[in-house]
Amino acid sequence: MATLHLAARAFLRRGLRQNLDHAFAEGARAACGTVGRLPDVRPAYGTRSFQASAAAQADAPNVTAQERPASSSEQVLLHCDWMNRQLWYDQLRAAGVPVTWPDDVLDWAAVRYAVGWNFTPAVLGKMPSLRAIASLGAGVDHAMRPGLIPPGVDIVRIVDPLMAQRMATWVLWAVINFQRKMDLYGRAQAERRWDKKIENLKPWDNGEVRVGIMGFGAMGAATAALLRAAGYDVAAWARTPRPASPPPAAADAAAGASGAAGVEDVPVFAGRGQLRQFVERTDVLVCLLPLTPETQGILSGELLSWLPRGSAVINAARGRHLDEQALVTALDEGRLGGAVLDVFSTEPLPPDSPLWSHPRVRITPHVSSITDVPNAVAQIADNYRRLVAGVPLINVADKAAGY
């Protein structure tokens, strides 16, 4: 009997591992859909060996990382005040990008490429020859403020399956934290209280939990794939209708035949006309939307009132998506059961914010999907060489759409 028990456990572990591997692969393919197929998805996770997409490699300029532009005085502005700013500087330099700090720019009029976060009009106004800005993260809302970016200047973002994996696993943790009432178990531990009544010996099983993901781009697709692989009832909402999914490749079809879950059959609600229907079928609402004028404040008091009583809100997108006071009110009134928040309208979150001490709120300090510096540097360097060679850049944001 013991041998059979061990064999059964090993079989279940293998099946779950296969499903999760396939889910991460599906999410990564979706995340990289705009730049082509990842040559090998699984090794990309947990490593620092970013490989350019097939589409990028197909028309990549014949310029190596060691080569320099014709002008030896070429400088690339690095505009960043993050705590790891020196790491960015060192790695970009090592990758062949001649970055320099603002105080060290020799000729502002000659700068064609700028890398950074939260550019100001004063800084951008010094660079009349600017052709492209590379964001240090997946989000580009910091560069999309009206009138900030001069016409003719491209904004390029980071598209990284490792960041998508980090987001997906953070969301999975947040869902489980609410689903299995882990905060209540934490309080019981702090009180040295052995309490099996927290879940009344009847956990809320994965297949019973309806997770709704707002935003079905890179992060959203990877998150949906992981949650589907773990057995959750997943749906998504997008601002615009999604195009039909292409037929799976032979390898993917084989994986699907083994029972692995992807994102092809995730129902996607679209547009404001289907938003309420989507929210009303959701037990755990996950916001992964890009921040645009259209999505700012979308998690309003009205939208929160559409959720079933006792539902939870998870926000890992941008703080300005959420009406924080409306959330606190819904929690205090018992209409919502909990919230897990990684982003806030003001960051760092002020010490006097009621969110800090609210018993139904779990806070993390904007760490759900930290930019992976080596992978990002590889993409920024690739685009720098493309700009120098005069070929199209990759991962260019759509200014009209706002992301």
GROMACS .gro file of C-alpha atoms in nm:
model
  403
    1MET     CA    1   0.000   0.000   0.000
    2ALA     CA    2   0.281   0.242   0.086
    3THR     CA    3   0.444   0.171  -0.251
    4LEU     CA    4   0.119   0.244  -0.434
    5HIS     CA    5   0.076   0.566  -0.235
    6LEU     CA    6   0.423   0.687  -0.329
    7ALA     CA    7   0.372   0.594  -0.692
    8ALA     CA    8   0.044   0.785  -0.702
    9ARG     CA    9   0.207   1.093  -0.552
   10ALA     CA   10   0.489   1.077  -0.808
   11PHE     CA   11   0.236   1.046  -1.091
   12LEU     CA   12   0.043   1.352  -0.971
   13ARG     CA   13   0.362   1.553  -0.935
   14ARG     CA   14   0.465   1.467  -1.292
   15GLY     CA   15   0.122   1.563  -1.428
   16LEU     CA   16   0.117   1.896  -1.247
   17ARG     CA   17   0.472   1.972  -1.356
   18GLN     CA   18   0.383   1.902  -1.720
   19ASN     CA   19   0.077   2.124  -1.698
   20LEU     CA   20   0.268   2.410  -1.538
   21ASP     CA   21   0.553   2.381  -1.790
   22HIS     CA   22   0.305   2.400  -2.074
   23ALA     CA   23   0.118   2.687  -1.909
   24PHE     CA   24   0.434   2.894  -1.876
   25ALA     CA   25   0.518   2.812  -2.238
   26GLU     CA   26   0.172   2.923  -2.351
   27GLY     CA   27   0.195   3.242  -2.148
   28ALA     CA   28   0.541   3.318  -2.282
   29ARG     CA   29   0.429   3.265  -2.641
   30ALA     CA   30   0.136   3.497  -2.582
   31ALA     CA   31   0.362   3.749  -2.412
   32CYS     CA   32   0.602   3.748  -2.706
   33GLY     CA   33   0.335   3.730  -2.972
   34THR     CA   34   0.407   4.081  -3.094
   35VAL     CA   35   0.773   4.009  -3.155
   36GLY     CA   36   0.765   3.649  -3.269
   37ARG     CA   37   0.808   3.303  -3.123
   38LEU     CA   38   1.055   3.242  -2.845
   39PRO     CA   39   1.313   2.989  -2.969
   40ASP     CA   40   1.304   2.796  -2.642
   41VAL     CA   41   1.058   2.900  -2.374
   42ARG     CA   42   1.147   2.693  -2.071
   43PRO     CA   43   1.517   2.780  -2.051
   44ALA     CA   44   1.420   3.149  -2.070
   45TYR     CA   45   1.252   3.122  -1.731
   46GLY     CA   46   1.476   3.163  -1.432
   47THR     CA   47   1.782   3.234  -1.643
   48ARG     CA   48   1.959   3.542  -1.771
   49SER     CA   49   1.994   3.426  -2.130
   50PHE     CA   50   1.738   3.632  -2.322
   51GLN     CA   51   1.724   3.533  -2.686
   52ALA     CA   52   1.590   3.773  -2.944
   53SER     CA   53   1.264   3.664  -3.097
   54ALA     CA   54   1.255   3.493  -3.434
   55ALA     CA   55   1.099   3.803  -3.589
   56ALA     CA   56   1.370   4.020  -3.440
   57GLN     CA   57   1.647   3.786  -3.554
   58ALA     CA   58   1.509   3.769  -3.907
   59ASP     CA   59   1.579   4.135  -3.978
   60ALA     CA   60   1.842   4.205  -3.713
   61PRO     CA   61   2.111   4.447  -3.824
   62ASN     CA   62   2.457   4.314  -3.884
   63VAL     CA   63   2.598   4.508  -3.589
   64THR     CA   64   2.754   4.320  -3.299
   65ALA     CA   65   2.748   4.425  -2.934
   66GLN     CA   66   3.113   4.522  -2.953
   67GLU     CA   67   3.076   4.747  -3.258
   68ARG     CA   68   3.027   5.119  -3.217
   69PRO     CA   69   2.852   5.376  -3.436
   70ALA     CA   70   3.062   5.575  -3.677
   71SER     CA   71   3.080   5.869  -3.440
   72SER     CA   72   3.301   5.799  -3.141
   73SER     CA   73   3.125   6.082  -2.955
   74GLU     CA   74   2.787   5.905  -2.962
   75GLN     CA   75   2.618   5.925  -2.624
   76VAL     CA   76   2.297   5.766  -2.498
   77LEU     CA   77   2.118   5.937  -2.211
   78LEU     CA   78   2.042   5.724  -1.905
   79HIS     CA   79   1.770   5.896  -1.703
   80CYS     CA   80   1.704   5.690  -1.389
   81ASP     CA   81   1.693   5.746  -1.014
   82TRP     CA   82   1.617   5.388  -0.913
   83MET     CA   83   1.810   5.224  -0.632
   84ASN     CA   84   1.985   4.994  -0.882
   85ARG     CA   85   2.070   5.271  -1.129
   86GLN     CA   86   2.442   5.188  -1.123
   87LEU     CA   87   2.366   4.827  -1.219
   88TRP     CA   88   2.176   4.953  -1.523
   89TYR     CA   89   2.464   5.180  -1.617
   90ASP     CA   90   2.727   4.909  -1.584
   91GLN     CA   91   2.533   4.644  -1.775
   92LEU     CA   92   2.427   4.877  -2.057
   93ARG     CA   93   2.787   4.985  -2.098
   94ALA     CA   94   2.901   4.623  -2.102
   95ALA     CA   95   2.640   4.552  -2.373
   96GLY     CA   96   2.785   4.821  -2.597
   97VAL     CA   97   2.539   5.102  -2.526
   98PRO     CA   98   2.736   5.423  -2.453
   99VAL     CA   99   2.506   5.549  -2.178
  100THR     CA  100   2.586   5.856  -1.977
  101TRP     CA  101   2.423   6.037  -1.688
  102PRO     CA  102   2.253   6.372  -1.756
  103ASP     CA  103   2.532   6.568  -1.585
  104ASP     CA  104   2.789   6.408  -1.817
  105VAL     CA  105   2.623   6.466  -2.156
  106LEU     CA  106   2.871   6.645  -2.383
  107ASP     CA  107   2.636   6.743  -2.665
  108TRP     CA  108   2.262   6.723  -2.595
  109ALA     CA  109   2.180   6.806  -2.957
  110ALA     CA  110   2.355   6.487  -3.072
  111VAL     CA  111   2.166   6.244  -2.846
  112ARG     CA  112   1.950   6.011  -3.057
  113TYR     CA  113   1.861   5.740  -2.803
  114ALA     CA  114   1.751   5.781  -2.442
  115VAL     CA  115   1.696   5.510  -2.182
  116GLY     CA  116   1.510   5.559  -1.860
  117TRP     CA  117   1.197   5.627  -1.659
  118ASN     CA  118   0.988   5.937  -1.585
  119PHE     CA  119   1.143   6.174  -1.834
  120THR     CA  120   1.063   6.542  -1.784
  121PRO     CA  121   0.977   6.797  -2.053
  122ALA     CA  122   1.289   6.992  -1.957
  123VAL     CA  123   1.515   6.695  -2.026
  124LEU     CA  124   1.343   6.593  -2.349
  125GLY     CA  125   1.352   6.950  -2.474
  126LYS     CA  126   1.732   6.941  -2.474
  127MET     CA  127   1.748   6.662  -2.735
  128PRO     CA  128   1.631   6.786  -3.078
  129SER     CA  129   1.787   6.484  -3.252
  130LEU     CA  130   1.612   6.228  -3.029
  131ARG     CA  131   1.471   5.933  -3.226
  132ALA     CA  132   1.373   5.677  -2.959
  133ILE     CA  133   1.315   5.637  -2.587
  134ALA     CA  134   1.363   5.295  -2.428
  135SER     CA  135   1.152   5.233  -2.118
  136LEU     CA  136   1.322   5.045  -1.836
  137GLY     CA  137   1.007   4.840  -1.780
  138ALA     CA  138   0.710   4.682  -1.951
  139GLY     CA  139   0.488   4.980  -1.876
  140VAL     CA  140   0.516   5.299  -2.080
  141ASP     CA  141   0.248   5.512  -1.915
  142HIS     CA  142   0.525   5.726  -1.765
  143ALA     CA  143   0.616   5.833  -2.120
  144MET     CA  144   0.263   5.869  -2.255
  145ARG     CA  145   0.163   6.192  -2.084
  146PRO     CA  146   0.001   6.430  -2.335
  147GLY     CA  147   0.256   6.651  -2.506
  148LEU     CA  148   0.556   6.490  -2.337
  149ILE     CA  149   0.713   6.297  -2.624
  150PRO     CA  150   0.799   6.498  -2.936
  151PRO     CA  151   0.650   6.383  -3.269
  152GLY     CA  152   0.866   6.131  -3.454
  153VAL     CA  153   1.015   5.982  -3.138
  154ASP     CA  154   0.945   5.611  -3.083
  155ILE     CA  155   0.883   5.464  -2.737
  156VAL     CA  156   1.004   5.107  -2.696
  157ARG     CA  157   0.909   4.882  -2.408
  158ILE     CA  158   1.041   4.563  -2.253
  159VAL     CA  159   0.867   4.239  -2.355
  160ASP     CA  160   1.013   3.966  -2.138
  161PRO     CA  161   0.866   3.621  -2.063
  162LEU     CA  162   1.057   3.616  -1.735
  163MET     CA  163   0.871   3.927  -1.620
  164ALA     CA  164   0.545   3.765  -1.733
  165GLN     CA  165   0.631   3.457  -1.527
  166ARG     CA  166   0.705   3.671  -1.223
  167MET     CA  167   0.371   3.844  -1.258
  168ALA     CA  168   0.185   3.517  -1.308
  169THR     CA  169   0.335   3.355  -0.998
  170TRP     CA  170   0.268   3.667  -0.787
  171VAL     CA  171  -0.097   3.666  -0.896
  172LEU     CA  172  -0.126   3.291  -0.829
  173TRP     CA  173   0.005   3.354  -0.475
  174ALA     CA  174  -0.241   3.641  -0.427
  175VAL     CA  175  -0.534   3.427  -0.543
  176ILE     CA  176  -0.435   3.142  -0.311
  177ASN     CA  177  -0.380   3.385  -0.024
  178PHE     CA  178  -0.744   3.495  -0.048
  179GLN     CA  179  -0.889   3.161  -0.151
  180ARG     CA  180  -0.734   2.962   0.137
  181LYS     CA  181  -0.768   3.246   0.393
  182MET     CA  182  -0.395   3.254   0.459
  183ASP     CA  183  -0.412   3.591   0.637
  184LEU     CA  184  -0.643   3.437   0.897
  185TYR     CA  185  -0.404   3.146   0.942
  186GLY     CA  186  -0.124   3.400   0.988
  187ARG     CA  187  -0.315   3.573   1.266
  188ALA     CA  188  -0.386   3.238   1.429
  189GLN     CA  189  -0.015   3.159   1.423
  190ALA     CA  190   0.069   3.496   1.577
  191GLU     CA  191  -0.176   3.414   1.857
  192ARG     CA  192  -0.043   3.057   1.890
  193ARG     CA  193  -0.392   2.935   1.810
  194TRP     CA  194  -0.452   2.598   1.638
  195ASP     CA  195  -0.769   2.682   1.443
  196LYS     CA  196  -0.919   2.439   1.193
  197LYS     CA  197  -1.244   2.634   1.186
  198ILE     CA  198  -1.096   2.898   0.957
  199GLU     CA  199  -1.198   2.696   0.650
  200ASN     CA  200  -1.433   2.462   0.837
  201LEU     CA  201  -1.243   2.165   0.691
  202LYS     CA  202  -1.386   2.246   0.346
  203PRO     CA  203  -1.142   2.444   0.131
  204TRP     CA  204  -1.269   2.649  -0.161
  205ASP     CA  205  -1.134   2.436  -0.444
  206ASN     CA  206  -0.960   2.583  -0.747
  207GLY     CA  207  -1.227   2.483  -0.997
  208GLU     CA  208  -1.485   2.668  -0.790
  209VAL     CA  209  -1.295   2.998  -0.793
  210ARG     CA  210  -1.386   3.227  -1.082
  211VAL     CA  211  -1.086   3.448  -1.158
  212GLY     CA  212  -1.133   3.745  -1.388
  213ILE     CA  213  -0.826   3.907  -1.543
  214MET     CA  214  -0.855   4.263  -1.669
  215GLY     CA  215  -0.600   4.298  -1.947
  216PHE     CA  216  -0.509   4.012  -2.179
  217GLY     CA  217  -0.173   4.121  -2.312
  218ALA     CA  218   0.168   3.984  -2.219
  219MET     CA  219   0.115   3.970  -1.844
  220GLY     CA  220  -0.251   3.875  -1.861
  221ALA     CA  221  -0.202   3.583  -2.100
  222ALA     CA  222   0.081   3.434  -1.896
  223THR     CA  223  -0.124   3.471  -1.577
  224ALA     CA  224  -0.430   3.313  -1.736
  225ALA     CA  225  -0.222   3.019  -1.857
  226LEU     CA  226  -0.079   2.950  -1.513
  227LEU     CA  227  -0.415   2.979  -1.339
  228ARG     CA  228  -0.578   2.754  -1.597
  229ALA     CA  229  -0.308   2.494  -1.546
  230ALA     CA  230  -0.381   2.501  -1.174
  231GLY     CA  231  -0.749   2.435  -1.242
  232TYR     CA  232  -0.907   2.778  -1.187
  233ASP     CA  233  -1.213   2.900  -1.378
  234VAL     CA  234  -1.052   3.186  -1.570
  235ALA     CA  235  -1.200   3.458  -1.789
  236ALA     CA  236  -1.048   3.781  -1.918
  237TRP     CA  237  -1.157   4.128  -2.020
  238ALA     CA  238  -0.994   4.344  -2.286
  239ARG     CA  239  -1.075   4.693  -2.405
  240THR     CA  240  -1.109   4.573  -2.764
  241PRO     CA  241  -1.208   4.236  -2.917
  242ARG     CA  242  -0.924   3.988  -2.952
  243PRO     CA  243  -0.838   3.840  -3.293
  244ALA     CA  244  -0.898   3.469  -3.333
  245SER     CA  245  -0.612   3.259  -3.197
  246PRO     CA  246  -0.394   3.093  -3.462
  247PRO     CA  247  -0.407   2.715  -3.479
  248PRO     CA  248  -0.158   2.553  -3.240
  249ALA     CA  249   0.165   2.413  -3.372
  250ALA     CA  250   0.208   2.037  -3.380
  251ALA     CA  251   0.403   2.039  -3.054
  252ASP     CA  252   0.137   2.246  -2.884
  253ALA     CA  253  -0.137   2.016  -3.014
  254ALA     CA  254   0.046   1.721  -2.864
  255ALA     CA  255   0.074   1.902  -2.533
  256GLY     CA  256  -0.294   1.987  -2.546
  257ALA     CA  257  -0.380   1.621  -2.605
  258SER     CA  258  -0.205   1.537  -2.278
  259GLY     CA  259  -0.451   1.757  -2.089
  260ALA     CA  260  -0.233   2.063  -2.048
  261ALA     CA  261  -0.418   2.395  -2.027
  262GLY     CA  262  -0.336   2.695  -2.243
  263VAL     CA  263  -0.515   3.021  -2.311
  264GLU     CA  264  -0.696   2.939  -2.635
  265ASP     CA  265  -1.024   2.856  -2.461
  266VAL     CA  266  -1.017   3.136  -2.201
  267PRO     CA  267  -1.334   3.340  -2.262
  268VAL     CA  268  -1.247   3.703  -2.334
  269PHE     CA  269  -1.508   3.972  -2.273
  270ALA     CA  270  -1.445   4.291  -2.468
  271GLY     CA  271  -1.531   4.656  -2.440
  272ARG     CA  272  -1.734   4.857  -2.192
  273GLY     CA  273  -2.049   4.686  -2.312
  274GLN     CA  274  -1.935   4.350  -2.167
  275LEU     CA  275  -1.752   4.482  -1.862
  276ARG     CA  276  -2.034   4.446  -1.612
  277GLN     CA  277  -2.115   4.093  -1.730
  278PHE     CA  278  -1.748   4.002  -1.685
  279VAL     CA  279  -1.725   4.151  -1.336
  280GLU     CA  280  -2.049   3.991  -1.215
  281ARG     CA  281  -1.913   3.642  -1.292
  282THR     CA  282  -1.588   3.704  -1.100
  283ASP     CA  283  -1.491   3.596  -0.749
  284VAL     CA  284  -1.133   3.728  -0.770
  285LEU     CA  285  -1.078   4.032  -0.991
  286VAL     CA  286  -0.719   4.080  -1.115
  287CYS     CA  287  -0.619   4.411  -1.276
  288LEU     CA  288  -0.326   4.389  -1.520
  289LEU     CA  289  -0.435   4.667  -1.755
  290PRO     CA  290  -0.203   4.927  -1.903
  291LEU     CA  291  -0.269   5.272  -1.762
  292THR     CA  292  -0.428   5.500  -2.019
  293PRO     CA  293  -0.677   5.788  -1.995
  294GLU     CA  294  -0.949   5.533  -2.071
  295THR     CA  295  -0.848   5.288  -1.795
  296GLN     CA  296  -0.757   5.539  -1.523
  297GLY     CA  297  -1.003   5.495  -1.236
  298ILE     CA  298  -1.167   5.192  -1.396
  299LEU     CA  299  -1.178   5.011  -1.061
  300SER     CA  300  -1.438   5.257  -0.938
  301GLY     CA  301  -1.694   5.226  -0.663
  302GLU     CA  302  -1.957   5.139  -0.924
  303LEU     CA  303  -1.747   4.860  -1.073
  304LEU     CA  304  -1.664   4.721  -0.729
  305SER     CA  305  -2.039   4.709  -0.652
  306TRP     CA  306  -2.086   4.469  -0.945
  307LEU     CA  307  -1.867   4.202  -0.786
  308PRO     CA  308  -2.041   3.919  -0.599
  309ARG     CA  309  -2.050   3.975  -0.224
  310GLY     CA  310  -1.731   3.855  -0.056
  311SER     CA  311  -1.514   3.880  -0.368
  312ALA     CA  312  -1.155   4.000  -0.376
  313VAL     CA  313  -0.961   4.257  -0.576
  314ILE     CA  314  -0.598   4.211  -0.684
  315ASN     CA  315  -0.423   4.509  -0.842
  316ALA     CA  316  -0.074   4.468  -0.987
  317ALA     CA  317  -0.111   4.715  -1.275
  318ARG     CA  318  -0.106   5.081  -1.169
  319GLY     CA  319  -0.237   5.250  -0.857
  320ARG     CA  320  -0.438   5.505  -1.053
  321HIS     CA  321  -0.663   5.228  -1.185
  322LEU     CA  322  -0.819   5.194  -0.840
  323ASP     CA  323  -1.037   5.424  -0.632
  324GLU     CA  324  -0.869   5.340  -0.301
  325GLN     CA  325  -1.134   5.507  -0.085
  326ALA     CA  326  -1.411   5.317  -0.263
  327LEU     CA  327  -1.220   4.995  -0.198
  328VAL     CA  328  -1.185   5.070   0.174
  329THR     CA  329  -1.556   5.150   0.196
  330ALA     CA  330  -1.652   4.824   0.022
  331LEU     CA  331  -1.425   4.627   0.255
  332ASP     CA  332  -1.556   4.802   0.568
  333GLU     CA  333  -1.914   4.737   0.464
  334GLY     CA  334  -1.841   4.369   0.405
  335ARG     CA  335  -1.928   4.381   0.036
  336LEU     CA  336  -1.573   4.276  -0.052
  337GLY     CA  337  -1.384   4.002   0.125
  338GLY     CA  338  -1.029   4.117   0.067
  339ALA     CA  339  -0.770   4.291  -0.149
  340VAL     CA  340  -0.410   4.228  -0.245
  341LEU     CA  341  -0.241   4.544  -0.369
  342ASP     CA  342   0.102   4.591  -0.523
  343VAL     CA  343   0.053   4.939  -0.669
  344PHE     CA  344  -0.089   5.263  -0.533
  345SER     CA  345  -0.194   5.608  -0.647
  346THR     CA  346   0.095   5.751  -0.444
  347GLU     CA  347   0.419   5.554  -0.410
  348PRO     CA  348   0.569   5.490  -0.166
  349LEU     CA  349   0.234   5.443   0.008
  350PRO     CA  350   0.207   5.719   0.270
  351PRO     CA  351   0.238   5.599   0.632
  352ASP     CA  352  -0.105   5.743   0.719
  353SER     CA  353  -0.287   5.546   0.448
  354PRO     CA  354  -0.569   5.334   0.597
  355LEU     CA  355  -0.465   5.052   0.364
  356TRP     CA  356  -0.160   4.972   0.581
  357SER     CA  357  -0.360   4.861   0.881
  358HIS     CA  358  -0.674   4.729   0.716
  359PRO     CA  359  -0.728   4.367   0.826
  360ARG     CA  360  -0.853   4.261   0.481
  361VAL     CA  361  -0.574   4.418   0.277
  362ARG     CA  362  -0.238   4.262   0.194
  363ILE     CA  363   0.030   4.501   0.062
  364THR     CA  364   0.348   4.446  -0.137
  365PRO     CA  365   0.569   4.741  -0.245
  366HIS     CA  366   0.535   4.731  -0.626
  367VAL     CA  367   0.738   4.412  -0.661
  368SER     CA  368   0.500   4.179  -0.846
  369SER     CA  369   0.705   4.184  -1.167
  370ILE     CA  370   1.041   4.348  -1.122
  371THR     CA  371   1.225   4.423  -1.446
  372ASP     CA  372   1.501   4.168  -1.508
  373VAL     CA  373   1.802   4.386  -1.579
  374PRO     CA  374   2.006   4.146  -1.801
  375ASN     CA  375   1.706   4.058  -2.019
  376ALA     CA  376   1.602   4.422  -2.048
  377VAL     CA  377   1.957   4.532  -2.128
  378ALA     CA  378   1.972   4.279  -2.412
  379GLN     CA  379   1.657   4.427  -2.569
  380ILE     CA  380   1.765   4.789  -2.515
  381ALA     CA  381   2.104   4.713  -2.670
  382ASP     CA  382   1.938   4.537  -2.963
  383ASN     CA  383   1.725   4.843  -3.034
  384TYR     CA  384   2.026   5.073  -3.000
  385ARG     CA  385   2.210   4.876  -3.268
  386ARG     CA  386   1.899   4.884  -3.484
  387LEU     CA  387   1.875   5.261  -3.453
  388VAL     CA  388   2.242   5.299  -3.545
  389ALA     CA  389   2.198   5.065  -3.844
  390GLY     CA  390   1.883   5.240  -3.960
  391VAL     CA  391   1.651   4.939  -3.936
  392PRO     CA  392   1.309   4.923  -3.764
  393LEU     CA  393   1.302   4.898  -3.386
  394ILE     CA  394   1.121   4.618  -3.202
  395ASN     CA  395   0.859   4.639  -2.925
  396VAL     CA  396   0.753   4.990  -3.026
  397ALA     CA  397   0.459   5.115  -2.820
  398ASP     CA  398   0.142   5.234  -2.989
  399LYS     CA  399   0.104   5.600  -2.892
  400ALA     CA  400  -0.258   5.608  -3.006
  401ALA     CA  401  -0.349   5.313  -2.783
  402GLY     CA  402  -0.130   5.437  -2.497
  403TYR     CA  403   0.078   5.121  -2.453
   0.00000   0.00000   0.00000
